[in-house]
Amino acid sequence: MKKLLILLSMAAVLAGCGKGNKENPKASYLPGFWVCTERLHGAAVDKDPLAFEFKSYKEAHRNSNGYTSIYDWGFQGEQLVFSGMAVNPAIELLQLDSKHMKWNWTLNGETWTETFANVTAFLLDGKWKARYMNADTVYDVVFTSNGNSTWQNGSKIESIQWFMEINDNGHILLYFQDNGIIGDRFLLNQVVSDNELDWMRTHDSVHLKMTK
């Protein structure tokens, strides 16, 4: 009987360890391009652009102020953890869902409170109304995760490939290409709300307003 109790206790411990090692379900929210919408250093507002690309294979690229840092990311229980650099930040995760994230980022004894929007999740969430601000035409636009987008104006429908990247200065760029040739490029100017994005075309500064 004593031996059976010991075996049952060991089984319970192993089951608990296995449960603790499972990936946090919120990990599925992270892959994509995240732009920082508010950055506080103590009581002061830090206006340096900041963006992250979280990759599904647990790598994160942080771009800000002309510098890129590449971290490994994962969860330890409910805590988001960065590793892989000589000096890694401590993260206090305050909020995380599929479109929003907020954390306290502490590095070298200094802490920033940073709020993010998941631009990838925004784009993939249903149909958008898009209008170039120098024209009256309104397009119904749908983005898909395979890199395709459809632009409809009345009975006219055009299919265009799209992708995003972050430049060294921490700005998210949206690219459109047709037959492998890159056409318009847009810099994310502002996340107005969950239902409104403002982009600026890089070659002529014309704004593209997208609303739900």
Tab-separated table of C-alpha atoms in Angstrom:
chain	number	residue	atom	x	y	z
A	1	MET	CA	0.000	0.000	0.000
A	2	LYS	CA	2.834	2.388	0.897
A	3	LYS	CA	4.524	1.654	-2.431
A	4	LEU	CA	1.269	2.381	-4.290
A	5	LEU	CA	0.896	5.733	-2.523
A	6	ILE	CA	4.460	6.699	-3.478
A	7	LEU	CA	3.801	5.820	-7.124
A	8	LEU	CA	0.565	7.809	-7.133
A	9	SER	CA	2.358	10.807	-5.611
A	10	MET	CA	5.106	10.645	-8.246
A	11	ALA	CA	2.503	10.466	-10.998
A	12	ALA	CA	0.773	13.557	-9.621
A	13	VAL	CA	4.054	15.480	-9.509
A	14	LEU	CA	4.950	14.497	-13.079
A	15	ALA	CA	1.477	15.482	-14.287
A	16	GLY	CA	1.848	18.860	-12.599
A	17	CYS	CA	5.274	19.428	-14.169
A	18	GLY	CA	3.935	18.551	-17.595
A	19	LYS	CA	1.069	20.983	-17.157
A	20	GLY	CA	3.432	23.770	-16.107
A	21	ASN	CA	5.603	23.282	-19.180
A	22	LYS	CA	2.766	23.689	-21.655
A	23	GLU	CA	2.882	26.828	-23.788
A	24	ASN	CA	0.598	29.625	-22.619
A	25	PRO	CA	-2.497	29.774	-24.889
A	26	LYS	CA	-1.846	33.495	-25.365
A	27	ALA	CA	1.294	32.613	-27.337
A	28	SER	CA	-0.934	32.231	-30.406
A	29	TYR	CA	-1.757	35.963	-30.219
A	30	LEU	CA	1.810	37.143	-30.667
A	31	PRO	CA	2.916	36.292	-34.243
A	32	GLY	CA	2.584	39.373	-36.425
A	33	PHE	CA	3.611	43.022	-36.619
A	34	TRP	CA	3.008	45.131	-33.510
A	35	VAL	CA	3.326	48.924	-33.419
A	36	CYS	CA	3.821	50.836	-30.196
A	37	THR	CA	0.996	53.357	-29.781
A	38	GLU	CA	2.087	54.762	-26.410
A	39	ARG	CA	5.452	54.690	-24.682
A	40	LEU	CA	5.990	56.107	-21.211
A	41	HIS	CA	9.360	56.389	-19.502
A	42	GLY	CA	8.248	57.139	-15.995
A	43	ALA	CA	5.944	60.141	-16.347
A	44	ALA	CA	7.562	61.282	-19.617
A	45	VAL	CA	6.284	60.368	-23.085
A	46	ASP	CA	8.936	58.684	-25.245
A	47	LYS	CA	8.157	59.593	-28.874
A	48	ASP	CA	10.729	57.329	-30.545
A	49	PRO	CA	8.919	54.983	-32.987
A	50	LEU	CA	8.971	51.349	-31.876
A	51	ALA	CA	7.707	48.165	-33.531
A	52	PHE	CA	8.054	44.421	-33.079
A	53	GLU	CA	7.715	41.507	-35.463
A	54	PHE	CA	6.907	38.359	-33.519
A	55	LYS	CA	7.584	35.258	-35.575
A	56	SER	CA	5.758	31.981	-35.021
A	57	TYR	CA	9.059	30.149	-34.518
A	58	LYS	CA	9.595	32.155	-31.293
A	59	GLU	CA	11.859	34.918	-32.578
A	60	ALA	CA	11.088	38.606	-32.040
A	61	HIS	CA	12.632	41.530	-33.937
A	62	ARG	CA	12.569	44.853	-32.080
A	63	ASN	CA	13.175	47.967	-34.200
A	64	SER	CA	13.615	51.456	-32.778
A	65	ASN	CA	15.833	54.477	-33.245
A	66	GLY	CA	17.914	52.929	-36.021
A	67	TYR	CA	18.671	49.735	-34.124
A	68	THR	CA	17.360	46.162	-34.376
A	69	SER	CA	17.467	43.650	-31.531
A	70	ILE	CA	16.595	39.999	-32.106
A	71	TYR	CA	15.286	38.019	-29.150
A	72	ASP	CA	13.919	34.556	-28.533
A	73	TRP	CA	10.522	34.659	-26.872
A	74	GLY	CA	8.352	32.258	-24.913
A	75	PHE	CA	6.173	31.933	-21.847
A	76	GLN	CA	6.993	30.728	-18.387
A	77	GLY	CA	3.527	30.229	-16.969
A	78	GLU	CA	1.744	33.539	-17.502
A	79	GLN	CA	4.983	35.488	-17.889
A	80	LEU	CA	6.366	36.509	-21.289
A	81	VAL	CA	10.144	36.020	-21.360
A	82	PHE	CA	12.787	37.355	-23.752
A	83	SER	CA	16.201	35.723	-24.088
A	84	GLY	CA	19.077	35.336	-26.526
A	85	MET	CA	20.830	38.710	-26.141
A	86	ALA	CA	23.754	39.551	-23.880
A	87	VAL	CA	21.364	41.691	-21.813
A	88	ASN	CA	17.672	40.804	-21.861
A	89	PRO	CA	14.689	42.832	-20.647
A	90	ALA	CA	12.407	41.853	-17.788
A	91	ILE	CA	8.777	41.914	-18.950
A	92	GLU	CA	5.764	42.510	-16.755
A	93	LEU	CA	2.866	41.642	-19.046
A	94	LEU	CA	-0.126	43.853	-18.211
A	95	GLN	CA	-2.462	43.016	-21.114
A	96	LEU	CA	-2.458	40.647	-24.078
A	97	ASP	CA	-5.172	39.661	-26.520
A	98	SER	CA	-5.164	39.105	-30.265
A	99	LYS	CA	-5.017	42.852	-31.046
A	100	HIS	CA	-3.673	44.621	-27.959
A	101	MET	CA	-0.675	44.301	-25.698
A	102	LYS	CA	0.720	46.322	-22.813
A	103	TRP	CA	3.777	45.644	-20.685
A	104	ASN	CA	6.406	47.124	-18.430
A	105	TRP	CA	9.764	46.707	-20.156
A	106	THR	CA	12.758	46.975	-17.806
A	107	LEU	CA	16.286	47.049	-19.159
A	108	ASN	CA	19.474	48.189	-17.434
A	109	GLY	CA	17.470	49.415	-14.452
A	110	GLU	CA	15.099	51.607	-16.490
A	111	THR	CA	11.427	50.859	-17.121
A	112	TRP	CA	9.142	51.815	-20.006
A	113	THR	CA	5.389	51.198	-20.053
A	114	GLU	CA	4.565	50.361	-23.660
A	115	THR	CA	1.209	49.808	-25.369
A	116	PHE	CA	0.930	48.013	-28.725
A	117	ALA	CA	-1.543	47.258	-31.502
A	118	ASN	CA	-1.289	44.117	-33.622
A	119	VAL	CA	-1.434	45.561	-37.151
A	120	THR	CA	-1.465	42.098	-38.726
A	121	ALA	CA	-4.561	41.080	-36.754
A	122	PHE	CA	-6.257	44.377	-37.603
A	123	LEU	CA	-5.724	43.933	-41.364
A	124	LEU	CA	-6.934	40.325	-41.372
A	125	ASP	CA	-10.092	41.148	-39.424
A	126	GLY	CA	-12.805	41.434	-42.054
A	127	LYS	CA	-13.532	43.999	-44.751
A	128	TRP	CA	-12.070	47.499	-44.824
A	129	LYS	CA	-13.165	50.655	-46.591
A	130	ALA	CA	-10.080	52.281	-48.117
A	131	ARG	CA	-9.816	55.726	-49.680
A	132	TYR	CA	-6.857	57.705	-50.956
A	133	MET	CA	-7.250	61.145	-49.427
A	134	ASN	CA	-6.568	62.888	-52.770
A	135	ALA	CA	-9.457	61.027	-54.477
A	136	ASP	CA	-13.107	60.169	-53.879
A	137	THR	CA	-13.074	56.482	-54.867
A	138	VAL	CA	-13.765	54.092	-51.980
A	139	TYR	CA	-12.565	50.491	-52.190
A	140	ASP	CA	-13.796	47.463	-50.272
A	141	VAL	CA	-10.591	45.686	-49.278
A	142	VAL	CA	-10.090	42.229	-47.786
A	143	PHE	CA	-6.678	40.976	-46.662
A	144	THR	CA	-5.976	37.247	-46.321
A	145	SER	CA	-3.221	35.467	-44.414
A	146	ASN	CA	-1.788	33.917	-47.589
A	147	GLY	CA	-0.604	37.365	-48.696
A	148	ASN	CA	-3.457	38.220	-51.040
A	149	SER	CA	-5.778	41.230	-50.965
A	150	THR	CA	-8.848	42.025	-53.043
A	151	TRP	CA	-9.795	45.596	-53.904
A	152	GLN	CA	-13.359	46.104	-55.098
A	153	ASN	CA	-14.865	49.257	-56.550
A	154	GLY	CA	-18.364	48.502	-57.802
A	155	SER	CA	-18.091	45.562	-60.209
A	156	LYS	CA	-14.336	45.998	-60.638
A	157	ILE	CA	-12.253	43.631	-58.500
A	158	GLU	CA	-8.462	43.543	-58.418
A	159	SER	CA	-6.274	41.015	-56.609
A	160	ILE	CA	-2.954	42.315	-55.229
A	161	GLN	CA	-0.293	40.604	-53.141
A	162	TRP	CA	0.756	42.300	-49.892
A	163	PHE	CA	3.357	41.994	-47.154
A	164	MET	CA	4.737	44.071	-44.285
A	165	GLU	CA	8.118	44.829	-42.787
A	166	ILE	CA	9.637	47.155	-40.194
A	167	ASN	CA	12.336	49.633	-41.140
A	168	ASP	CA	15.320	50.315	-38.883
A	169	ASN	CA	13.645	53.385	-37.412
A	170	GLY	CA	10.712	51.406	-36.041
A	171	HIS	CA	8.078	52.211	-38.686
A	172	ILE	CA	5.805	49.516	-40.134
A	173	LEU	CA	5.615	49.494	-43.934
A	174	LEU	CA	2.870	47.897	-46.041
A	175	TYR	CA	3.912	46.788	-49.545
A	176	PHE	CA	1.767	45.865	-52.533
A	177	GLN	CA	3.121	43.934	-55.491
A	178	ASP	CA	1.740	42.667	-58.778
A	179	ASN	CA	3.462	39.839	-60.666
A	180	GLY	CA	6.409	40.136	-58.297
A	181	ILE	CA	6.902	43.854	-58.975
A	182	ILE	CA	6.594	46.066	-55.899
A	183	GLY	CA	4.263	49.009	-56.431
A	184	ASP	CA	2.855	51.258	-53.736
A	185	ARG	CA	4.478	51.311	-50.313
A	186	PHE	CA	2.769	52.787	-47.271
A	187	LEU	CA	4.145	53.793	-43.900
A	188	LEU	CA	1.785	53.296	-40.951
A	189	ASN	CA	1.134	56.848	-39.842
A	190	GLN	CA	-1.364	56.241	-37.016
A	191	VAL	CA	-3.563	53.610	-35.413
A	192	VAL	CA	-6.572	55.855	-34.849
A	193	SER	CA	-8.662	53.067	-33.316
A	194	ASP	CA	-9.372	49.353	-33.728
A	195	ASN	CA	-11.486	50.365	-36.715
A	196	GLU	CA	-9.354	53.036	-38.363
A	197	LEU	CA	-5.813	52.992	-39.723
A	198	ASP	CA	-3.994	55.874	-41.398
A	199	TRP	CA	-1.228	55.028	-43.884
A	200	MET	CA	1.014	57.393	-45.864
A	201	ARG	CA	2.300	56.489	-49.339
A	202	THR	CA	6.069	56.816	-49.262
A	203	HIS	CA	6.725	58.324	-52.687
A	204	ASP	CA	4.226	61.223	-52.522
A	205	SER	CA	2.943	61.385	-48.898
A	206	VAL	CA	-0.679	60.767	-49.957
A	207	HIS	CA	-2.633	59.275	-47.060
A	208	LEU	CA	-4.659	56.084	-47.357
A	209	LYS	CA	-7.465	55.998	-44.810
A	210	MET	CA	-8.809	52.558	-43.893
A	211	THR	CA	-11.970	52.197	-41.809
A	212	LYS	CA	-14.274	49.337	-40.756
